[in-house]
Amino acid sequence: MSQPPSVVPASGDRRRHAAPAHLTFFHGPMDCGKSTLALQVDHNQSRQGRQGLRLTQGDRSRSPRISSRVGLSREAVEVDAGTDVRLLVRDRWAGGHRVDYVVVDEAQFLTDRQVEQLAELVDESHVDVYAFGLTTDFRAQLFPGTRRLFELADTVQRIQVEVLCWCGAPGLLNARVVDGAMVRVGETVVVADTVPSGSVDDTRYQVLCRRHHVRGQLGPTPTGPGQLALSGQQLADDEVSVR
Ligand SMILES: [Zn+2]
């Protein structure tokens, strides 16, 4: 604005002429590696010298962290339904910190209002937002935060890491399993996730293909001939090949 009209801004000068920010939403079923991808995006951004804010709620570690099944973990700010995410960013600014981007894990739990606040950060403050969440709940219906992100995000991407049902078909839907049987009614949010079965109550989740979600079939055995059994076999094979 202060430049004479004859001066053309240098192309690619993002610091002085901020490129439009984006709201990007990555979604998938459980076990699809969304927390791993969230941490990877955070890592890639920070390597470019950008400063970010990581948000989560109800992470599997039960602490304010984003943690993944493959062992990666970083501290994060825990939000709840009453959190105004704009204020979290403004507090950082007030403390003299830059916030170039926000990574939100467990975004399926966001309220409509919080998704709208994220969109406002993108549009009014040029903060890039990368949100990661589950697509559907155990009833095969969109989570509220997921639905609002579908409505408002600039880009919506299904995470491409393939999770398999016990039958070998792509796993798309999350089943809630209580006392060994699939249930279809109950609270939307019961965070059992990676808590070992039986340690809190006997609720666990299992990813199924659509056909077996409809039929409520969890596989030939409680654990099924699933990925754990396969990876155990692969480990055994690796040990053999090392010798
Ligand atoms: Zn199946």
PDB file of N, CA, C and O in Angstrom, residues 43-68:
ATOM      1  N   HIS A  43       6.485 -31.174  11.169  1.00  0.00           N
ATOM      2  CA  HIS A  43       7.939 -31.247  10.975  1.00  0.00           C
ATOM      3  C   HIS A  43       8.350 -30.537   9.683  1.00  0.00           C
ATOM      4  O   HIS A  43       9.296 -29.749   9.675  1.00  0.00           O
ATOM      5  N   ASN A  44       7.638 -30.825   8.607  1.00  0.00           N
ATOM      6  CA  ASN A  44       7.976 -30.210   7.317  1.00  0.00           C
ATOM      7  C   ASN A  44       7.846 -28.689   7.367  1.00  0.00           C
ATOM      8  O   ASN A  44       8.671 -27.962   6.820  1.00  0.00           O
ATOM      9  N   GLN A  45       6.789 -28.225   8.017  1.00  0.00           N
ATOM     10  CA  GLN A  45       6.580 -26.781   8.124  1.00  0.00           C
ATOM     11  C   GLN A  45       7.688 -26.138   8.951  1.00  0.00           C
ATOM     12  O   GLN A  45       8.223 -25.089   8.576  1.00  0.00           O
ATOM     13  N   SER A  46       8.016 -26.751  10.080  1.00  0.00           N
ATOM     14  CA  SER A  46       9.016 -26.134  10.962  1.00  0.00           C
ATOM     15  C   SER A  46      10.399 -26.153  10.318  1.00  0.00           C
ATOM     16  O   SER A  46      11.209 -25.261  10.558  1.00  0.00           O
ATOM     17  N   ARG A  47      10.646 -27.140   9.459  1.00  0.00           N
ATOM     18  CA  ARG A  47      11.938 -27.169   8.756  1.00  0.00           C
ATOM     19  C   ARG A  47      12.087 -26.009   7.787  1.00  0.00           C
ATOM     20  O   ARG A  47      13.194 -25.639   7.407  1.00  0.00           O
ATOM     21  N   GLN A  48      10.950 -25.450   7.365  1.00  0.00           N
ATOM     22  CA  GLN A  48      11.006 -24.277   6.484  1.00  0.00           C
ATOM     23  C   GLN A  48      11.102 -22.988   7.291  1.00  0.00           C
ATOM     24  O   GLN A  48      10.943 -21.893   6.739  1.00  0.00           O
ATOM     25  N   GLY A  49      11.333 -23.124   8.593  1.00  0.00           N
ATOM     26  CA  GLY A  49      11.484 -21.943   9.423  1.00  0.00           C
ATOM     27  C   GLY A  49      10.171 -21.344   9.868  1.00  0.00           C
ATOM     28  O   GLY A  49      10.136 -20.244  10.416  1.00  0.00           O
ATOM     29  N   ARG A  50       9.090 -22.087   9.647  1.00  0.00           N
ATOM     30  CA  ARG A  50       7.795 -21.559  10.068  1.00  0.00           C
ATOM     31  C   ARG A  50       7.493 -22.024  11.491  1.00  0.00           C
ATOM     32  O   ARG A  50       7.953 -23.076  11.926  1.00  0.00           O
ATOM     33  N   GLN A  51       6.714 -21.219  12.191  1.00  0.00           N
ATOM     34  CA  GLN A  51       6.394 -21.542  13.576  1.00  0.00           C
ATOM     35  C   GLN A  51       4.930 -21.904  13.693  1.00  0.00           C
ATOM     36  O   GLN A  51       4.063 -21.217  13.159  1.00  0.00           O
ATOM     37  N   GLY A  52       4.674 -22.996  14.405  1.00  0.00           N
ATOM     38  CA  GLY A  52       3.315 -23.524  14.451  1.00  0.00           C
ATOM     39  C   GLY A  52       2.795 -23.713  15.855  1.00  0.00           C
ATOM     40  O   GLY A  52       3.527 -23.650  16.843  1.00  0.00           O
ATOM     41  N   LEU A  53       1.520 -23.951  15.894  1.00  0.00           N
ATOM     42  CA  LEU A  53       0.831 -24.261  17.139  1.00  0.00           C
ATOM     43  C   LEU A  53       0.151 -25.601  16.920  1.00  0.00           C
ATOM     44  O   LEU A  53      -0.543 -25.798  15.919  1.00  0.00           O
ATOM     45  N   ARG A  54       0.378 -26.542  17.843  1.00  0.00           N
ATOM     46  CA  ARG A  54      -0.232 -27.866  17.729  1.00  0.00           C
ATOM     47  C   ARG A  54      -1.373 -27.995  18.736  1.00  0.00           C
ATOM     48  O   ARG A  54      -1.189 -27.691  19.908  1.00  0.00           O
ATOM     49  N   LEU A  55      -2.513 -28.427  18.247  1.00  0.00           N
ATOM     50  CA  LEU A  55      -3.693 -28.580  19.103  1.00  0.00           C
ATOM     51  C   LEU A  55      -4.175 -30.026  19.036  1.00  0.00           C
ATOM     52  O   LEU A  55      -4.089 -30.671  17.995  1.00  0.00           O
ATOM     53  N   THR A  56      -4.711 -30.491  20.155  1.00  0.00           N
ATOM     54  CA  THR A  56      -5.315 -31.818  20.148  1.00  0.00           C
ATOM     55  C   THR A  56      -6.376 -31.881  21.232  1.00  0.00           C
ATOM     56  O   THR A  56      -6.508 -30.950  22.031  1.00  0.00           O
ATOM     57  N   GLN A  57      -7.132 -32.931  21.252  1.00  0.00           N
ATOM     58  CA  GLN A  57      -7.979 -33.210  22.415  1.00  0.00           C
ATOM     59  C   GLN A  57      -8.214 -34.702  22.498  1.00  0.00           C
ATOM     60  O   GLN A  57      -8.406 -35.384  21.506  1.00  0.00           O
ATOM     61  N   GLY A  58      -8.096 -35.190  23.724  1.00  0.00           N
ATOM     62  CA  GLY A  58      -8.297 -36.612  23.942  1.00  0.00           C
ATOM     63  C   GLY A  58      -7.292 -37.466  23.203  1.00  0.00           C
ATOM     64  O   GLY A  58      -7.617 -38.523  22.689  1.00  0.00           O
ATOM     65  N   ASP A  59      -6.043 -37.017  23.137  1.00  0.00           N
ATOM     66  CA  ASP A  59      -5.015 -37.821  22.481  1.00  0.00           C
ATOM     67  C   ASP A  59      -4.851 -39.158  23.207  1.00  0.00           C
ATOM     68  O   ASP A  59      -5.145 -39.272  24.394  1.00  0.00           O
ATOM     69  N   ARG A  60      -4.377 -40.168  22.468  1.00  0.00           N
ATOM     70  CA  ARG A  60      -4.249 -41.506  23.031  1.00  0.00           C
ATOM     71  C   ARG A  60      -3.319 -41.519  24.241  1.00  0.00           C
ATOM     72  O   ARG A  60      -3.432 -42.391  25.091  1.00  0.00           O
ATOM     73  N   SER A  61      -2.416 -40.548  24.344  1.00  0.00           N
ATOM     74  CA  SER A  61      -1.486 -40.521  25.469  1.00  0.00           C
ATOM     75  C   SER A  61      -2.147 -39.965  26.728  1.00  0.00           C
ATOM     76  O   SER A  61      -1.539 -39.972  27.793  1.00  0.00           O
ATOM     77  N   ARG A  62      -3.390 -39.461  26.594  1.00  0.00           N
ATOM     78  CA  ARG A  62      -4.094 -38.864  27.735  1.00  0.00           C
ATOM     79  C   ARG A  62      -3.325 -37.686  28.319  1.00  0.00           C
ATOM     80  O   ARG A  62      -3.417 -37.404  29.502  1.00  0.00           O
ATOM     81  N   SER A  63      -2.531 -37.029  27.507  1.00  0.00           N
ATOM     82  CA  SER A  63      -1.806 -35.847  27.960  1.00  0.00           C
ATOM     83  C   SER A  63      -1.783 -34.876  26.787  1.00  0.00           C
ATOM     84  O   SER A  63      -2.115 -35.253  25.677  1.00  0.00           O
ATOM     85  N   PRO A  64      -1.425 -33.604  27.028  1.00  0.00           N
ATOM     86  CA  PRO A  64      -1.438 -32.648  25.922  1.00  0.00           C
ATOM     87  C   PRO A  64      -0.305 -32.897  24.940  1.00  0.00           C
ATOM     88  O   PRO A  64       0.688 -32.190  24.909  1.00  0.00           O
ATOM     89  N   ARG A  65      -0.455 -33.916  24.151  1.00  0.00           N
ATOM     90  CA  ARG A  65       0.533 -34.271  23.141  1.00  0.00           C
ATOM     91  C   ARG A  65      -0.206 -34.776  21.905  1.00  0.00           C
ATOM     92  O   ARG A  65      -1.326 -35.259  22.011  1.00  0.00           O
ATOM     93  N   ILE A  66       0.450 -34.680  20.762  1.00  0.00           N
ATOM     94  CA  ILE A  66       0.031 -35.450  19.592  1.00  0.00           C
ATOM     95  C   ILE A  66       0.963 -36.644  19.541  1.00  0.00           C
ATOM     96  O   ILE A  66       2.177 -36.475  19.454  1.00  0.00           O
ATOM     97  N   SER A  67       0.416 -37.835  19.658  1.00  0.00           N
ATOM     98  CA  SER A  67       1.276 -39.010  19.623  1.00  0.00           C
ATOM     99  C   SER A  67       0.714 -40.010  18.623  1.00  0.00           C
ATOM    100  O   SER A  67      -0.496 -40.077  18.406  1.00  0.00           O
ATOM    101  N   SER A  68       1.620 -40.752  18.002  1.00  0.00           N
ATOM    102  CA  SER A  68       1.203 -41.675  16.952  1.00  0.00           C
ATOM    103  C   SER A  68       1.567 -43.095  17.323  1.00  0.00           C
ATOM    104  O   SER A  68       2.404 -43.336  18.189  1.00  0.00           O
TER     105      SER A  68
END
